[in-house]
PDB file of C-alpha atoms and ligand atoms in Angstrom:
ATOM      1  CA  MET A  12     133.756 101.536 111.965  1.00  0.00           C
ATOM      2  CA  SER A  13     130.472  99.736 111.830  1.00  0.00           C
ATOM      3  CA  VAL A  14     130.171  96.044 111.538  1.00  0.00           C
ATOM      4  CA  VAL A  15     128.366  94.629 108.573  1.00  0.00           C
ATOM      5  CA  PRO A  16     124.698  93.764 109.026  1.00  0.00           C
ATOM      6  CA  ALA A  17     123.250  90.284 108.692  1.00  0.00           C
ATOM      7  CA  ASN A  18     123.123  89.046 105.136  1.00  0.00           C
ATOM      8  CA  ILE A  19     120.079  89.974 103.236  1.00  0.00           C
ATOM      9  CA  GLU A  20     119.013  87.604 100.520  1.00  0.00           C
ATOM     10  CA  SER A  21     118.409  89.826  97.543  1.00  0.00           C
ATOM     11  CA  GLU A  22     116.314  87.534  95.433  1.00  0.00           C
ATOM     12  CA  THR A  23     114.497  84.464  96.568  1.00  0.00           C
ATOM     13  CA  LEU A  24     115.309  81.150  95.032  1.00  0.00           C
ATOM     14  CA  ALA A  25     113.341  78.195  96.367  1.00  0.00           C
ATOM     15  CA  VAL A  26     115.727  75.874  98.185  1.00  0.00           C
ATOM     16  CA  GLY A  27     115.734  72.469  96.544  1.00  0.00           C
ATOM     17  CA  SER A  28     114.302  73.782  93.266  1.00  0.00           C
ATOM     18  CA  ALA A  29     115.975  72.800  89.998  1.00  0.00           C
ATOM     19  CA  GLU A  30     117.337  76.389  89.784  1.00  0.00           C
ATOM     20  CA  HIS A  31     118.846  76.189  93.246  1.00  0.00           C
ATOM     21  CA  ARG A  32     120.434  72.804  92.520  1.00  0.00           C
ATOM     22  CA  HIS A  33     121.845  74.047  89.217  1.00  0.00           C
ATOM     23  CA  LEU A  34     123.187  77.256  90.746  1.00  0.00           C
ATOM     24  CA  LEU A  35     124.744  75.278  93.615  1.00  0.00           C
ATOM     25  CA  GLY A  36     126.716  73.030  91.279  1.00  0.00           C
ATOM     26  CA  GLN A  37     127.466  75.623  88.611  1.00  0.00           C
ATOM     27  CA  PHE A  38     128.703  78.391  90.922  1.00  0.00           C
ATOM     28  CA  PHE A  39     131.160  75.960  92.475  1.00  0.00           C
ATOM     29  CA  LEU A  40     132.530  74.642  89.195  1.00  0.00           C
ATOM     30  CA  ASN A  41     132.741  78.115  87.612  1.00  0.00           C
ATOM     31  CA  THR A  42     134.699  79.667  90.475  1.00  0.00           C
ATOM     32  CA  HIS A  43     137.363  76.962  90.710  1.00  0.00           C
ATOM     33  CA  VAL A  44     140.880  78.425  90.464  1.00  0.00           C
ATOM     34  CA  GLU A  45     143.789  76.503  88.959  1.00  0.00           C
ATOM     35  CA  TYR A  46     147.082  76.276  90.839  1.00  0.00           C
ATOM     36  CA  VAL A  47     149.635  73.567  91.470  1.00  0.00           C
ATOM     37  CA  PRO A  48     150.915  73.426  95.085  1.00  0.00           C
ATOM     38  CA  GLU A  49     154.182  71.800  94.049  1.00  0.00           C
ATOM     39  CA  GLN A  50     154.935  74.773  91.749  1.00  0.00           C
ATOM     40  CA  MET A  51     154.272  77.564  94.228  1.00  0.00           C
ATOM     41  CA  PRO A  52     156.782  80.426  94.192  1.00  0.00           C
ATOM     42  CA  TRP A  53     157.775  80.198  97.852  1.00  0.00           C
ATOM     43  CA  PRO A  54     159.393  83.507  98.761  1.00  0.00           C
ATOM     44  CA  PRO A  55     162.806  83.528 100.421  1.00  0.00           C
ATOM     45  CA  LEU A  56     162.431  84.426 104.098  1.00  0.00           C
ATOM     46  CA  ALA A  57     164.819  86.206 106.409  1.00  0.00           C
ATOM     47  CA  GLU A  58     166.098  84.150 109.373  1.00  0.00           C
ATOM     48  CA  GLU A  59     163.806  86.018 111.733  1.00  0.00           C
ATOM     49  CA  GLU A  60     160.726  85.471 109.521  1.00  0.00           C
ATOM     50  CA  LEU A  61     161.584  81.817 109.163  1.00  0.00           C
ATOM     51  CA  ALA A  62     161.935  81.381 112.917  1.00  0.00           C
ATOM     52  CA  ARG A  63     158.537  83.033 113.464  1.00  0.00           C
ATOM     53  CA  LEU A  64     156.904  80.778 110.888  1.00  0.00           C
ATOM     54  CA  ARG A  65     158.471  77.642 112.364  1.00  0.00           C
ATOM     55  CA  ALA A  66     157.435  78.650 115.870  1.00  0.00           C
ATOM     56  CA  LEU A  67     153.729  78.669 115.001  1.00  0.00           C
ATOM     57  CA  PRO A  68     152.307  75.732 116.932  1.00  0.00           C
ATOM     58  CA  PHE A  69     149.525  74.688 114.592  1.00  0.00           C
ATOM     59  CA  TRP A  70     151.221  73.086 111.571  1.00  0.00           C
ATOM     60  CA  GLN A  71     150.641  69.528 112.740  1.00  0.00           C
ATOM     61  CA  GLU A  72     147.001  70.269 113.570  1.00  0.00           C
ATOM     62  CA  ALA A  73     146.501  71.924 110.167  1.00  0.00           C
ATOM     63  CA  VAL A  74     147.965  68.895 108.371  1.00  0.00           C
ATOM     64  CA  SER A  75     145.733  66.526 110.382  1.00  0.00           C
ATOM     65  CA  THR A  76     142.600  68.622 109.754  1.00  0.00           C
ATOM     66  CA  GLU A  77     143.206  68.757 105.998  1.00  0.00           C
ATOM     67  CA  ASN A  78     143.780  64.969 105.969  1.00  0.00           C
ATOM     68  CA  VAL A  79     140.388  64.353 107.620  1.00  0.00           C
ATOM     69  CA  THR A  80     138.522  66.970 105.578  1.00  0.00           C
ATOM     70  CA  SER A  81     139.982  66.050 102.198  1.00  0.00           C
ATOM     71  CA  ASN A  82     139.290  62.320 102.530  1.00  0.00           C
ATOM     72  CA  THR A  83     135.826  62.926 103.981  1.00  0.00           C
ATOM     73  CA  VAL A  84     134.760  65.334 101.235  1.00  0.00           C
ATOM     74  CA  ALA A  85     136.231  63.269  98.386  1.00  0.00           C
ATOM     75  CA  ALA A  86     134.336  60.179  99.599  1.00  0.00           C
ATOM     76  CA  ALA A  87     131.073  62.105 100.067  1.00  0.00           C
ATOM     77  CA  ALA A  88     130.616  62.791  96.335  1.00  0.00           C
ATOM     78  CA  VAL A  89     128.854  59.432  95.938  1.00  0.00           C
ATOM     79  CA  LEU A  90     126.069  60.661  98.236  1.00  0.00           C
ATOM     80  CA  GLU A  91     124.699  62.755  95.393  1.00  0.00           C
ATOM     81  CA  ALA A  92     122.539  61.424  92.611  1.00  0.00           C
ATOM     82  CA  ASP A  93     122.619  64.698  90.683  1.00  0.00           C
ATOM     83  CA  PRO A  94     125.689  64.681  88.373  1.00  0.00           C
ATOM     84  CA  LEU A  95     126.374  68.421  88.665  1.00  0.00           C
ATOM     85  CA  VAL A  96     126.251  68.517  92.479  1.00  0.00           C
ATOM     86  CA  ARG A  97     128.250  65.270  92.621  1.00  0.00           C
ATOM     87  CA  LYS A  98     130.906  66.837  90.386  1.00  0.00           C
ATOM     88  CA  ALA A  99     131.017  69.908  92.646  1.00  0.00           C
ATOM     89  CA  ILE A 100     131.560  67.787  95.791  1.00  0.00           C
ATOM     90  CA  ALA A 101     134.258  65.772  94.008  1.00  0.00           C
ATOM     91  CA  LEU A 102     135.935  69.060  93.021  1.00  0.00           C
ATOM     92  CA  GLN A 103     135.770  70.246  96.625  1.00  0.00           C
ATOM     93  CA  GLY A 104     137.457  66.976  97.618  1.00  0.00           C
ATOM     94  CA  PHE A 105     140.193  67.724  95.070  1.00  0.00           C
ATOM     95  CA  GLU A 106     140.612  71.243  96.456  1.00  0.00           C
ATOM     96  CA  GLU A 107     140.887  69.956 100.029  1.00  0.00           C
ATOM     97  CA  MET A 108     143.514  67.446  98.887  1.00  0.00           C
ATOM     98  CA  ARG A 109     145.295  70.389  97.285  1.00  0.00           C
ATOM     99  CA  HIS A 110     145.295  72.206 100.641  1.00  0.00           C
ATOM    100  CA  ALA A 111     146.958  69.160 102.177  1.00  0.00           C
ATOM    101  CA  ARG A 112     149.511  69.143  99.327  1.00  0.00           C
ATOM    102  CA  LEU A 113     150.123  72.884  99.760  1.00  0.00           C
ATOM    103  CA  LEU A 114     150.795  72.439 103.479  1.00  0.00           C
ATOM    104  CA  LEU A 115     153.160  69.598 102.706  1.00  0.00           C
ATOM    105  CA  ALA A 116     154.961  71.733 100.100  1.00  0.00           C
ATOM    106  CA  LEU A 117     155.229  74.665 102.528  1.00  0.00           C
ATOM    107  CA  THR A 118     156.445  72.639 105.487  1.00  0.00           C
ATOM    108  CA  THR A 119     158.962  70.822 103.269  1.00  0.00           C
ATOM    109  CA  HIS A 120     160.233  74.037 101.680  1.00  0.00           C
ATOM    110  CA  TYR A 121     160.689  75.886 104.970  1.00  0.00           C
ATOM    111  CA  ARG A 122     161.754  72.728 106.828  1.00  0.00           C
ATOM    112  CA  ILE A 123     158.946  72.794 109.385  1.00  0.00           C
ATOM    113  CA  PRO A 124     158.766  69.377 111.018  1.00  0.00           C
ATOM    114  CA  VAL A 125     155.359  67.702 110.658  1.00  0.00           C
ATOM    115  CA  GLU A 126     154.351  64.069 110.549  1.00  0.00           C
ATOM    116  CA  GLU A 127     152.141  62.897 107.734  1.00  0.00           C
ATOM    117  CA  PRO A 128     149.135  61.254 109.401  1.00  0.00           C
ATOM    118  CA  PRO A 129     147.741  57.938 108.145  1.00  0.00           C
ATOM    119  CA  ARG A 130     145.075  58.439 105.503  1.00  0.00           C
ATOM    120  CA  PHE A 131     141.711  59.101 107.151  1.00  0.00           C
ATOM    121  CA  THR A 132     138.833  56.810 106.194  1.00  0.00           C
ATOM    122  CA  PRO A 133     135.335  58.172 106.882  1.00  0.00           C
ATOM    123  CA  ARG A 134     133.002  55.825 108.753  1.00  0.00           C
ATOM    124  CA  SER A 135     129.691  57.373 107.820  1.00  0.00           C
ATOM    125  CA  LEU A 136     129.729  59.360 104.578  1.00  0.00           C
ATOM    126  CA  GLU A 137     126.903  61.769 105.367  1.00  0.00           C
ATOM    127  CA  SER A 138     127.564  62.307 109.090  1.00  0.00           C
ATOM    128  CA  ASP A 139     131.288  62.785 108.540  1.00  0.00           C
ATOM    129  CA  PHE A 140     130.623  65.210 105.681  1.00  0.00           C
ATOM    130  CA  LEU A 141     128.229  67.173 107.895  1.00  0.00           C
ATOM    131  CA  PHE A 142     130.735  67.179 110.760  1.00  0.00           C
ATOM    132  CA  ALA A 143     133.566  68.373 108.510  1.00  0.00           C
ATOM    133  CA  GLY A 144     131.334  70.994 106.864  1.00  0.00           C
ATOM    134  CA  PHE A 145     130.051  72.528 110.086  1.00  0.00           C
ATOM    135  CA  GLY A 146     133.601  72.454 111.452  1.00  0.00           C
ATOM    136  CA  GLU A 147     134.763  74.436 108.411  1.00  0.00           C
ATOM    137  CA  CYS A 148     131.999  76.972 108.989  1.00  0.00           C
ATOM    138  CA  PHE A 149     133.623  77.814 112.340  1.00  0.00           C
ATOM    139  CA  ASP A 150     137.279  77.440 111.369  1.00  0.00           C
ATOM    140  CA  SER A 151     137.106  79.351 108.102  1.00  0.00           C
ATOM    141  CA  PHE A 152     135.234  82.258 109.675  1.00  0.00           C
ATOM    142  CA  PHE A 153     138.006  82.744 112.259  1.00  0.00           C
ATOM    143  CA  ALA A 154     140.711  82.017 109.700  1.00  0.00           C
ATOM    144  CA  PHE A 155     139.462  84.950 107.572  1.00  0.00           C
ATOM    145  CA  GLY A 156     140.025  87.366 110.473  1.00  0.00           C
ATOM    146  CA  LEU A 157     143.355  85.853 111.507  1.00  0.00           C
ATOM    147  CA  PHE A 158     144.636  85.962 107.954  1.00  0.00           C
ATOM    148  CA  ALA A 159     143.691  89.649 107.703  1.00  0.00           C
ATOM    149  CA  LEU A 160     145.428  90.242 111.032  1.00  0.00           C
ATOM    150  CA  ALA A 161     148.615  88.501 109.856  1.00  0.00           C
ATOM    151  CA  ARG A 162     148.472  90.524 106.635  1.00  0.00           C
ATOM    152  CA  GLU A 163     147.929  93.862 108.402  1.00  0.00           C
ATOM    153  CA  SER A 164     150.561  93.285 111.066  1.00  0.00           C
ATOM    154  CA  GLY A 165     153.156  92.151 108.522  1.00  0.00           C
ATOM    155  CA  PHE A 166     153.563  88.858 110.379  1.00  0.00           C
ATOM    156  CA  PHE A 167     153.484  87.113 107.035  1.00  0.00           C
ATOM    157  CA  PRO A 168     155.504  88.801 104.280  1.00  0.00           C
ATOM    158  CA  PRO A 169     153.296  89.970 101.368  1.00  0.00           C
ATOM    159  CA  ALA A 170     154.658  87.258  99.028  1.00  0.00           C
ATOM    160  CA  LEU A 171     153.503  84.545 101.437  1.00  0.00           C
ATOM    161  CA  VAL A 172     150.117  86.223 101.894  1.00  0.00           C
ATOM    162  CA  LYS A 173     149.753  86.109  98.110  1.00  0.00           C
ATOM    163  CA  VAL A 174     150.338  82.332  98.065  1.00  0.00           C
ATOM    164  CA  PHE A 175     147.682  81.701 100.706  1.00  0.00           C
ATOM    165  CA  GLU A 176     145.060  84.128  99.462  1.00  0.00           C
ATOM    166  CA  PRO A 177     143.463  81.618  97.001  1.00  0.00           C
ATOM    167  CA  VAL A 178     143.252  79.059  99.826  1.00  0.00           C
ATOM    168  CA  MET A 179     141.310  81.485 102.037  1.00  0.00           C
ATOM    169  CA  GLN A 180     138.935  82.301  99.199  1.00  0.00           C
ATOM    170  CA  GLU A 181     138.489  78.605  98.496  1.00  0.00           C
ATOM    171  CA  GLU A 182     137.403  78.058 102.093  1.00  0.00           C
ATOM    172  CA  ALA A 183     134.793  80.799 101.675  1.00  0.00           C
ATOM    173  CA  ARG A 184     133.490  78.945  98.618  1.00  0.00           C
ATOM    174  CA  HIS A 185     133.442  75.672 100.530  1.00  0.00           C
ATOM    175  CA  ILE A 186     131.298  76.933 103.371  1.00  0.00           C
ATOM    176  CA  LEU A 187     128.965  78.751 100.992  1.00  0.00           C
ATOM    177  CA  PHE A 188     128.545  75.521  99.038  1.00  0.00           C
ATOM    178  CA  PHE A 189     128.100  73.512 102.230  1.00  0.00           C
ATOM    179  CA  VAL A 190     125.321  75.617 103.792  1.00  0.00           C
ATOM    180  CA  ASN A 191     123.401  75.523 100.521  1.00  0.00           C
ATOM    181  CA  TRP A 192     123.991  71.793 100.134  1.00  0.00           C
ATOM    182  CA  VAL A 193     122.616  71.116 103.644  1.00  0.00           C
ATOM    183  CA  LYS A 194     119.416  72.985 102.795  1.00  0.00           C
ATOM    184  CA  TYR A 195     119.190  71.293  99.409  1.00  0.00           C
ATOM    185  CA  ARG A 196     119.800  67.863 100.915  1.00  0.00           C
ATOM    186  CA  ARG A 197     117.094  68.384 103.537  1.00  0.00           C
ATOM    187  CA  SER A 198     114.623  69.564 100.910  1.00  0.00           C
ATOM    188  CA  GLN A 199     115.112  66.309  98.994  1.00  0.00           C
ATOM    189  CA  LEU A 200     114.030  64.177 101.960  1.00  0.00           C
ATOM    190  CA  PRO A 201     110.395  63.142 102.492  1.00  0.00           C
ATOM    191  CA  TRP A 202     108.818  65.566 104.982  1.00  0.00           C
ATOM    192  CA  TRP A 203     108.745  63.011 107.786  1.00  0.00           C
ATOM    193  CA  ARG A 204     112.522  62.510 107.652  1.00  0.00           C
ATOM    194  CA  ARG A 205     113.379  66.220 107.744  1.00  0.00           C
ATOM    195  CA  PRO A 206     113.029  66.730 111.528  1.00  0.00           C
ATOM    196  CA  ALA A 207     115.530  63.914 112.193  1.00  0.00           C
ATOM    197  CA  PHE A 208     117.965  65.489 109.704  1.00  0.00           C
ATOM    198  CA  ARG A 209     117.586  68.874 111.413  1.00  0.00           C
ATOM    199  CA  LEU A 210     118.189  67.263 114.800  1.00  0.00           C
ATOM    200  CA  ARG A 211     121.296  65.501 113.534  1.00  0.00           C
ATOM    201  CA  CYS A 212     122.650  68.808 112.173  1.00  0.00           C
ATOM    202  CA  ALA A 213     121.841  70.566 115.476  1.00  0.00           C
ATOM    203  CA  TRP A 214     123.647  67.819 117.413  1.00  0.00           C
ATOM    204  CA  ILE A 215     126.733  68.093 115.192  1.00  0.00           C
ATOM    205  CA  ILE A 216     126.738  71.905 115.529  1.00  0.00           C
ATOM    206  CA  LEU A 217     126.457  71.551 119.323  1.00  0.00           C
ATOM    207  CA  LYS A 218     129.429  69.202 119.358  1.00  0.00           C
ATOM    208  CA  GLN A 219     131.429  71.705 117.297  1.00  0.00           C
ATOM    209  CA  VAL A 220     130.401  74.577 119.601  1.00  0.00           C
ATOM    210  CA  ALA A 221     131.239  72.557 122.740  1.00  0.00           C
ATOM    211  CA  SER A 222     134.682  71.742 121.411  1.00  0.00           C
ATOM    212  CA  ARG A 223     135.326  75.442 120.673  1.00  0.00           C
ATOM    213  CA  VAL A 224     134.036  76.575 124.057  1.00  0.00           C
ATOM    214  CA  LYS A 225     136.480  74.136 125.631  1.00  0.00           C
ATOM    215  CA  THR A 226     139.297  75.655 123.581  1.00  0.00           C
ATOM    216  CA  ALA A 227     138.189  79.219 124.392  1.00  0.00           C
ATOM    217  CA  ARG A 228     138.104  78.432 128.130  1.00  0.00           C
ATOM    218  CA  SER A 229     141.625  77.090 128.019  1.00  0.00           C
ATOM    219  CA  MET A 230     142.877  80.278 126.358  1.00  0.00           C
ATOM    220  CA  GLY A 231     145.070  82.338 128.609  1.00  0.00           C
ATOM    221  CA  LYS A 232     145.745  79.393 130.905  1.00  0.00           C
ATOM    222  CA  PRO A 233     149.387  78.408 131.165  1.00  0.00           C
ATOM    223  CA  GLN A 234     150.240  75.386 129.047  1.00  0.00           C
ATOM    224  CA  SER A 235     153.106  73.015 129.484  1.00  0.00           C
ATOM    225  CA  VAL A 236     155.793  73.133 126.856  1.00  0.00           C
ATOM    226  CA  GLU A 237     155.091  69.504 125.948  1.00  0.00           C
ATOM    227  CA  ALA A 238     151.366  70.142 125.498  1.00  0.00           C
ATOM    228  CA  ALA A 239     150.067  69.134 122.112  1.00  0.00           C
ATOM    229  CA  PRO A 240     148.884  72.022 119.948  1.00  0.00           C
ATOM    230  CA  SER A 241     145.239  72.649 120.697  1.00  0.00           C
ATOM    231  CA  GLU A 242     142.417  71.639 118.470  1.00  0.00           C
ATOM    232  CA  ASN A 243     140.490  74.469 116.794  1.00  0.00           C
ATOM    233  CA  PHE A 244     143.727  76.302 116.285  1.00  0.00           C
ATOM    234  CA  THR A 245     141.987  79.161 114.501  1.00  0.00           C
ATOM    235  CA  LEU A 246     140.562  80.140 117.900  1.00  0.00           C
ATOM    236  CA  THR A 247     143.910  80.470 119.623  1.00  0.00           C
ATOM    237  CA  ALA A 248     146.168  81.412 116.731  1.00  0.00           C
ATOM    238  CA  HIS A 249     145.865  85.166 117.310  1.00  0.00           C
ATOM    239  CA  GLN A 250     147.992  84.662 120.429  1.00  0.00           C
ATOM    240  CA  ASP A 251     150.804  83.438 118.211  1.00  0.00           C
ATOM    241  CA  LEU A 252     150.715  86.071 115.510  1.00  0.00           C
ATOM    242  CA  GLY A 253     152.898  88.418 117.489  1.00  0.00           C
ATOM    243  CA  THR A 254     150.398  91.258 117.584  1.00  0.00           C
ATOM    244  CA  GLU A 255     148.203  92.594 120.340  1.00  0.00           C
ATOM    245  CA  VAL A 256     144.577  92.232 119.391  1.00  0.00           C
ATOM    246  CA  THR A 257     141.417  92.348 121.438  1.00  0.00           C
ATOM    247  CA  LEU A 258     138.691  89.751 120.951  1.00  0.00           C
ATOM    248  CA  HIS A 259     136.430  92.648 119.976  1.00  0.00           C
ATOM    249  CA  ARG A 260     138.766  93.703 117.166  1.00  0.00           C
ATOM    250  CA  LEU A 261     139.271  90.119 116.023  1.00  0.00           C
ATOM    251  CA  LEU A 262     135.505  89.546 115.781  1.00  0.00           C
ATOM    252  CA  GLN A 263     135.164  92.764 113.815  1.00  0.00           C
ATOM    253  CA  LEU A 264     137.855  91.610 111.383  1.00  0.00           C
ATOM    254  CA  CYS A 265     136.250  88.170 111.018  1.00  0.00           C
ATOM    255  CA  LEU A 266     132.842  89.726 110.276  1.00  0.00           C
ATOM    256  CA  THR A 267     134.064  92.227 107.698  1.00  0.00           C
ATOM    257  CA  GLU A 268     136.334  89.694 105.999  1.00  0.00           C
ATOM    258  CA  ASN A 269     133.567  87.100 105.878  1.00  0.00           C
ATOM    259  CA  GLU A 270     131.236  89.628 104.270  1.00  0.00           C
ATOM    260  CA  ARG A 271     133.877  90.734 101.770  1.00  0.00           C
ATOM    261  CA  ARG A 272     134.722  87.188 100.709  1.00  0.00           C
ATOM    262  CA  MET A 273     131.091  86.072 100.410  1.00  0.00           C
ATOM    263  CA  ALA A 274     130.224  89.142  98.322  1.00  0.00           C
ATOM    264  CA  GLU A 275     132.059  87.599  95.360  1.00  0.00           C
ATOM    265  CA  TYR A 276     129.340  85.007  94.786  1.00  0.00           C
ATOM    266  CA  ASP A 277     125.821  84.895  93.444  1.00  0.00           C
ATOM    267  CA  ALA A 278     123.543  86.733  95.869  1.00  0.00           C
ATOM    268  CA  ARG A 279     120.813  84.134  95.374  1.00  0.00           C
ATOM    269  CA  LEU A 280     122.825  81.535  97.275  1.00  0.00           C
ATOM    270  CA  ARG A 281     121.979  81.365 100.980  1.00  0.00           C
ATOM    271  CA  ARG A 282     124.752  82.802 103.159  1.00  0.00           C
ATOM    272  CA  PRO A 283     126.180  81.146 106.286  1.00  0.00           C
ATOM    273  CA  ARG A 284     124.317  82.738 109.190  1.00  0.00           C
ATOM    274  CA  LEU A 285     125.001  80.783 112.349  1.00  0.00           C
ATOM    275  CA  VAL A 286     128.677  81.548 112.998  1.00  0.00           C
ATOM    276  CA  PRO A 287     128.521  85.199 111.817  1.00  0.00           C
ATOM    277  CA  GLY A 288     125.348  85.538 113.940  1.00  0.00           C
ATOM    278  CA  ILE A 289     127.108  84.285 117.083  1.00  0.00           C
ATOM    279  CA  ALA A 290     130.102  86.516 116.332  1.00  0.00           C
ATOM    280  CA  ARG A 291     127.891  89.572 115.742  1.00  0.00           C
ATOM    281  CA  ALA A 292     126.035  88.997 119.015  1.00  0.00           C
ATOM    282  CA  LEU A 293     129.332  88.653 120.898  1.00  0.00           C
ATOM    283  CA  PHE A 294     130.755  91.729 119.182  1.00  0.00           C
ATOM    284  CA  ARG A 295     127.796  93.761 120.410  1.00  0.00           C
ATOM    285  CA  VAL A 296     127.928  92.661 124.047  1.00  0.00           C
ATOM    286  CA  ILE A 297     131.606  92.514 124.861  1.00  0.00           C
ATOM    287  CA  PRO A 298     133.473  95.736 125.664  1.00  0.00           C
ATOM    288  CA  ALA A 299     135.870  97.100 123.029  1.00  0.00           C
ATOM    289  CA  SER A 300     138.751  96.719 125.478  1.00  0.00           C
ATOM    290  CA  MET A 301     138.272  92.955 125.814  1.00  0.00           C
TER     291      MET A 301
HETATM  292 FE1  FE2 B 367     140.874  73.137 103.443  1.00  0.00          FE
HETATM  293 FE1  FE2 B 368     137.468  73.654 102.810  1.00  0.00          FE
END
């Protein structure tokens, strides 16, 4: 099975043009899906399935991440002067809040103990939005592969997969919006401020990479029972999904799933390239048995 090639932009659309700005806002608003977390049809689970679900170590981390992301994104809407783009960011904030509500509904329904963290207040609207956005670019990419793995292995029953499918697709939309917003935002700055913006983005990406390298290096090392669940749980979660998978296979799944999910949207939008690029390079150099 071959791994998908790098994205090819079919038609050029000048970044920062009125068309790009309009497409950015409109694609996001048009692809919003309605659902109410508190009315989800949670499937009944067998004792064994329930125990497996409860044993997953990342619920608390997931709740904390959604708390930070949702409050950061919701607050960031005021950064935008353009009403359409502002509306799209506000909608993304709503969707992130909905993820937090969905997690709360799930953990309540299946009686998974989690503590609700205090509401996160962003300190710097733009920097925090950039940090959350680049973080999602990494986490969502790995989440796509892990979700496919859990679906294929039957770790999650099909009814539960169905509940979470819209959430996965929403994360694909979020990162597609984010990478286009970053380019749009930069294009709106006077030329002399663009290098500093680029540097700030590079610094944030480096911090996100460093944090994931730290997590990757700790993988496989014995952890104490009391150890807090690791950050970047999408990097380690495959160890908990009860199925043997090589890193090579996981990268392949992440790449094909990312491509499949992104294919749903207007080809004129710029695709995320950094994380799939790193994954593709790794996929090529590491042995299939690893
Ligand atoms: Fe989310
Ligand atoms: Fe998101």
